[in-house]
PDB file of C-alpha atoms in Angstrom:
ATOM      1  CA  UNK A  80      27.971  21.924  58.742  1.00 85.00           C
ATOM      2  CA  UNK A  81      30.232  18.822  59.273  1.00 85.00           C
ATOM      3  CA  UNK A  82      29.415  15.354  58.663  1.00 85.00           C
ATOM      4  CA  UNK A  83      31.730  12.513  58.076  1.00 88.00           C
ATOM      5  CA  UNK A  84      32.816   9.326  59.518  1.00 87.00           C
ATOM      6  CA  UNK A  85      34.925  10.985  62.449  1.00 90.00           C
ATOM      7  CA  UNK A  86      33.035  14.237  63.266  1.00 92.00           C
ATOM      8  CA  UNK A  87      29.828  15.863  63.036  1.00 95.00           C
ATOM      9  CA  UNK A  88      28.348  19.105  63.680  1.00 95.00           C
ATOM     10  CA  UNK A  89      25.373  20.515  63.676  1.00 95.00           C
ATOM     11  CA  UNK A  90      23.106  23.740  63.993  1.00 96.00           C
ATOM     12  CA  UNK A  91      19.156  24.173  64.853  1.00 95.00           C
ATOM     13  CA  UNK A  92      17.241  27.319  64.688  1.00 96.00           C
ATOM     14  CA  UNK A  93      13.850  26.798  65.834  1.00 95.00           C
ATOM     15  CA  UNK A  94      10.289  28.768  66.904  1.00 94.00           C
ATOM     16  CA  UNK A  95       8.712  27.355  70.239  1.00 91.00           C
ATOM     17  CA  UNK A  96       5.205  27.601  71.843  1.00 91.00           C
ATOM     18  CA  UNK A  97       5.705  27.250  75.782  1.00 85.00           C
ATOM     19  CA  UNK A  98       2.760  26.812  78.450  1.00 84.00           C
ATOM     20  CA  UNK A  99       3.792  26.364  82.146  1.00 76.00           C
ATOM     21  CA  UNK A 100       2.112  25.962  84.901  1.00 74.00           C
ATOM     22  CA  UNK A 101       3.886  26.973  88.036  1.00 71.00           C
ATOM     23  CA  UNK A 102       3.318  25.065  91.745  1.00 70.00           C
ATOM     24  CA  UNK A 103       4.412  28.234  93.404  1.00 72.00           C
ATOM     25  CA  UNK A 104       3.197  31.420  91.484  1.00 67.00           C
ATOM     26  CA  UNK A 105       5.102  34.008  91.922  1.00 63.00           C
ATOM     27  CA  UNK A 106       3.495  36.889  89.415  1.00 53.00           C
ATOM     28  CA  UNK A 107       0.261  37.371  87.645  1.00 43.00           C
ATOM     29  CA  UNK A 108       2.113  37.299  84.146  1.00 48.00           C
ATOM     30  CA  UNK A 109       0.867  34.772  81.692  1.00 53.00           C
ATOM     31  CA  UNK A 110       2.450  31.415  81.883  1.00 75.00           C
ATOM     32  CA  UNK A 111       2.106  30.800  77.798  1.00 82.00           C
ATOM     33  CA  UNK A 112       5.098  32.610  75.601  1.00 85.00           C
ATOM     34  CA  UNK A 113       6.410  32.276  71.532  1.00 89.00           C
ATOM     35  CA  UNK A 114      10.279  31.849  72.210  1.00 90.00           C
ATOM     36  CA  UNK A 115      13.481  31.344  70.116  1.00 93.00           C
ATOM     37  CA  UNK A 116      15.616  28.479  70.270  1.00 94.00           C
ATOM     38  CA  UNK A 117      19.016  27.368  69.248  1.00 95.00           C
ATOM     39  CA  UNK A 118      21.480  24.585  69.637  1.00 96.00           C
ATOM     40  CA  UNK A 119      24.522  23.177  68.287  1.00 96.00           C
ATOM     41  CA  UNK A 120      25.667  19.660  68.824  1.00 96.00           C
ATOM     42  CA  UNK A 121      29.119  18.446  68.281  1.00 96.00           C
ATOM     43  CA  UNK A 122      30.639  14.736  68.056  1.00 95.00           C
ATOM     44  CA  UNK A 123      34.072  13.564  67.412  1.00 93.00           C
ATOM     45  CA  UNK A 124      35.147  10.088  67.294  1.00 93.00           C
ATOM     46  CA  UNK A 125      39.077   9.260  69.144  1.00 90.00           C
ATOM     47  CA  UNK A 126      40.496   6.151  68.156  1.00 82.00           C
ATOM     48  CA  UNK A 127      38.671   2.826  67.232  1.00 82.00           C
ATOM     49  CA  UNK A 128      36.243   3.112  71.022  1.00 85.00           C
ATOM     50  CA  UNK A 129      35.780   6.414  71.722  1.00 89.00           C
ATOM     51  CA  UNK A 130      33.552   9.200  71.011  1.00 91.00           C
ATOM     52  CA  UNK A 131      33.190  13.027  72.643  1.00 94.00           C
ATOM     53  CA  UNK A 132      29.438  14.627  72.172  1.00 96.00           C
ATOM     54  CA  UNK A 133      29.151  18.570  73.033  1.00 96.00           C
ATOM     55  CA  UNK A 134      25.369  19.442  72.681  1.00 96.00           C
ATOM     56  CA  UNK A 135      23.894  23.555  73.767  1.00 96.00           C
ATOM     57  CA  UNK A 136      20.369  24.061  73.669  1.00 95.00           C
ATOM     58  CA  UNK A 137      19.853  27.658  74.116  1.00 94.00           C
ATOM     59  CA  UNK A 138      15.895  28.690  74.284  1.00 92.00           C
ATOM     60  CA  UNK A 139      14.898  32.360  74.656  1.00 90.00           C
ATOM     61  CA  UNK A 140      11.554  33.793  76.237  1.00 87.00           C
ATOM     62  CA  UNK A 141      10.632  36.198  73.287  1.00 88.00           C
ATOM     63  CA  UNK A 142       7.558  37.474  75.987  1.00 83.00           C
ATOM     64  CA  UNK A 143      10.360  38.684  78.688  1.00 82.00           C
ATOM     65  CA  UNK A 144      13.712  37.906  77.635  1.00 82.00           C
ATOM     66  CA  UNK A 145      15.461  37.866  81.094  1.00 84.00           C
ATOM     67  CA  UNK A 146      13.402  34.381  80.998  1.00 83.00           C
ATOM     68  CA  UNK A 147      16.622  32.666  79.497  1.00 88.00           C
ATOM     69  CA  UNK A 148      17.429  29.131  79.906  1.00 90.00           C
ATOM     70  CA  UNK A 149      20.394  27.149  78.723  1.00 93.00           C
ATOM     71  CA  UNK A 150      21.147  23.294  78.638  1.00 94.00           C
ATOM     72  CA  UNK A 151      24.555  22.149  77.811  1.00 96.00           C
ATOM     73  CA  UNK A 152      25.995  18.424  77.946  1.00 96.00           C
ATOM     74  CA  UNK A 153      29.214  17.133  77.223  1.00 96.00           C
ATOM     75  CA  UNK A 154      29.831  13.476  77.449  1.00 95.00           C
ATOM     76  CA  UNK A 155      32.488  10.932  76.573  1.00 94.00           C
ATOM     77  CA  UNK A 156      32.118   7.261  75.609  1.00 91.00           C
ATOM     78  CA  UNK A 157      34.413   4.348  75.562  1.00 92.00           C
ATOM     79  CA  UNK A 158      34.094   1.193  74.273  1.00 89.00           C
ATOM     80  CA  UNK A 159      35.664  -1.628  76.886  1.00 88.00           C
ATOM     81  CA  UNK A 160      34.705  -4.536  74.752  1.00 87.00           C
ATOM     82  CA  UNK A 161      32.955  -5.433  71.812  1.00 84.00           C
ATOM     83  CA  UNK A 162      29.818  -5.862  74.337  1.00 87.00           C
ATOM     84  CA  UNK A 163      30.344  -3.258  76.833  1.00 89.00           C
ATOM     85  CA  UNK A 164      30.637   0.364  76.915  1.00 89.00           C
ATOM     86  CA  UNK A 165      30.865   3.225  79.391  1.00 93.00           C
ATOM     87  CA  UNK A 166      29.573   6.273  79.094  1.00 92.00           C
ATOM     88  CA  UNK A 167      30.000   9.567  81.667  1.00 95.00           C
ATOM     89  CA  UNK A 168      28.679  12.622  80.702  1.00 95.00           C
ATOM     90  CA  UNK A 169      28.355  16.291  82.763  1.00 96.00           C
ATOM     91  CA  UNK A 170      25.458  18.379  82.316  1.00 95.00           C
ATOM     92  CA  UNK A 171      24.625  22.017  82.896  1.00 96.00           C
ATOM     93  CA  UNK A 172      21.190  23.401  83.644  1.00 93.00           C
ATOM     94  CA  UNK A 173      20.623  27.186  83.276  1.00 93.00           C
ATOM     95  CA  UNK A 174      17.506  29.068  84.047  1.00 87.00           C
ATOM     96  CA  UNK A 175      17.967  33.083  84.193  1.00 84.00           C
ATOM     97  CA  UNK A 176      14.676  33.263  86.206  1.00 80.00           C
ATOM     98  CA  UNK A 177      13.849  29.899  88.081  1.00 77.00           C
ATOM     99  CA  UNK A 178      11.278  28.619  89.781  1.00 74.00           C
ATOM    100  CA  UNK A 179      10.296  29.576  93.348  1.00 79.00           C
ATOM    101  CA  UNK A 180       9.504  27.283  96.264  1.00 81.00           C
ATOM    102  CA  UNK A 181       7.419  27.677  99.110  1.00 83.00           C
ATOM    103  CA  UNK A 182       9.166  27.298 102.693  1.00 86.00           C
ATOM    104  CA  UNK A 183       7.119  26.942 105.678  1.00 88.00           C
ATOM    105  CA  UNK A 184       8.087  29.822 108.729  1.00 89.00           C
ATOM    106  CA  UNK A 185       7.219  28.481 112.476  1.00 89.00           C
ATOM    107  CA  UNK A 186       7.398  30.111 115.641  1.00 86.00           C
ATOM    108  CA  UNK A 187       8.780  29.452 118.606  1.00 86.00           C
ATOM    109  CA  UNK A 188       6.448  26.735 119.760  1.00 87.00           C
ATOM    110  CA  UNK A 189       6.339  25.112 116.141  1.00 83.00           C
ATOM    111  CA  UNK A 190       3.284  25.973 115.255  1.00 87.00           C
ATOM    112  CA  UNK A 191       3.307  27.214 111.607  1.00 86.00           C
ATOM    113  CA  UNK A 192       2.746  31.006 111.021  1.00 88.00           C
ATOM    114  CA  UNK A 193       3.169  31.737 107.154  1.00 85.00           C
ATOM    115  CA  UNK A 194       5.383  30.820 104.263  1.00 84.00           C
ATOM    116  CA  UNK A 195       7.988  32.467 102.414  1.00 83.00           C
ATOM    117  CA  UNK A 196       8.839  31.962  99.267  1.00 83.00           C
ATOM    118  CA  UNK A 197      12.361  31.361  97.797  1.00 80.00           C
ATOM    119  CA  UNK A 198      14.188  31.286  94.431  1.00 79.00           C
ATOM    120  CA  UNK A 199      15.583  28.006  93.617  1.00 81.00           C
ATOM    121  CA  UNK A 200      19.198  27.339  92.419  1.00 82.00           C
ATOM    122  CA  UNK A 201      20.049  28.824  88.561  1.00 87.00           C
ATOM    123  CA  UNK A 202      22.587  26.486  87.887  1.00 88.00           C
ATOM    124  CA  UNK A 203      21.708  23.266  88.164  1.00 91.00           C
ATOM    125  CA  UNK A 204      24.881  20.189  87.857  1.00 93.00           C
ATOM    126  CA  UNK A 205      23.913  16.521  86.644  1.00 94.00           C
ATOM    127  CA  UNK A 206      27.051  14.077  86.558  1.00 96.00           C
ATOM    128  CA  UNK A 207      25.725  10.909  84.981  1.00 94.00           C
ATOM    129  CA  UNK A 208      27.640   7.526  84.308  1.00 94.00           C
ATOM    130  CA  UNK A 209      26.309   4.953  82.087  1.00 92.00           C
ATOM    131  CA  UNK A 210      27.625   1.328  81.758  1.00 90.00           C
ATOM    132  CA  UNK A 211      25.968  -0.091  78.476  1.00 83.00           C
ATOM    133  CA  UNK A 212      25.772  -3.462  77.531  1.00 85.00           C
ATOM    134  CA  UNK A 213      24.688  -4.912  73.833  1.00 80.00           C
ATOM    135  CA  UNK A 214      23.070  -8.001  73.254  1.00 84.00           C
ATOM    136  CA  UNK A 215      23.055  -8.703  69.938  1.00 74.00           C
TER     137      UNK A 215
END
């Protein structure tokens, strides 16, 4: 959509084949699915060092559609010197339906009596920082 020195944007539109296997299962569904996926990425340079990057990756379960997941990043660079850069960047991990994981139930004495299982976290938060040196 946008491409020039300063900024760029960006649109994908795509058809995707997924096969999981789980490590906890938690229905007899099939683990294969045809899904739908879109993303958009956006950069923006600020001054002579700096540049902003906004990427979404959203990717739709076409088999059961509450099976949504979303990744979004956002991340800003700096140049420090001509060698060294720093880079932080925040991501976001969404997953409408996530995984499950199995939790071990004991009894009074400790001896192990069953499992349960439980539903993980649907939004996942990655804070990165990057320090970057070239060598040219």
């Amino acid at each position: 959509w946008v491409d020039t020195d300063r900024r760029k944007f960006r649109t994908d539109y795509a058809v995707t084949y997924t096969d999981e296997e789980a490590t906890v299962e938690d229905s007899p569904s099939d683990d294969s699915f045809i899904g739908a996926r879109a993303s958009a990425a956006y950069a923006q340079k600020f001054g002579e060092s700096g540049v902003y990057e906004h990427v979404t990756i959203v990717d739709e379960n076409l088999k059961e559609t509450k099976d949504l997941r979303v990744d979004m990043t956002n991340s800003v660079a700096v140049a420090m010197t001509a060698r060294l850069a720093l880079k932080v960047s925040l991501q976001f991990l969404y997953d409408n339906r996530p995984a499950l994981e199995e939790i071990a139930l004991f009894d009074t004495t400790g001896t192990q009596t069953g499992t349960v299982l439980n539903e993980l976290d649907r939004l996942d938060t990655i804070l990165k920082t990057s320090l970057v040196v070239k060598i040219d």
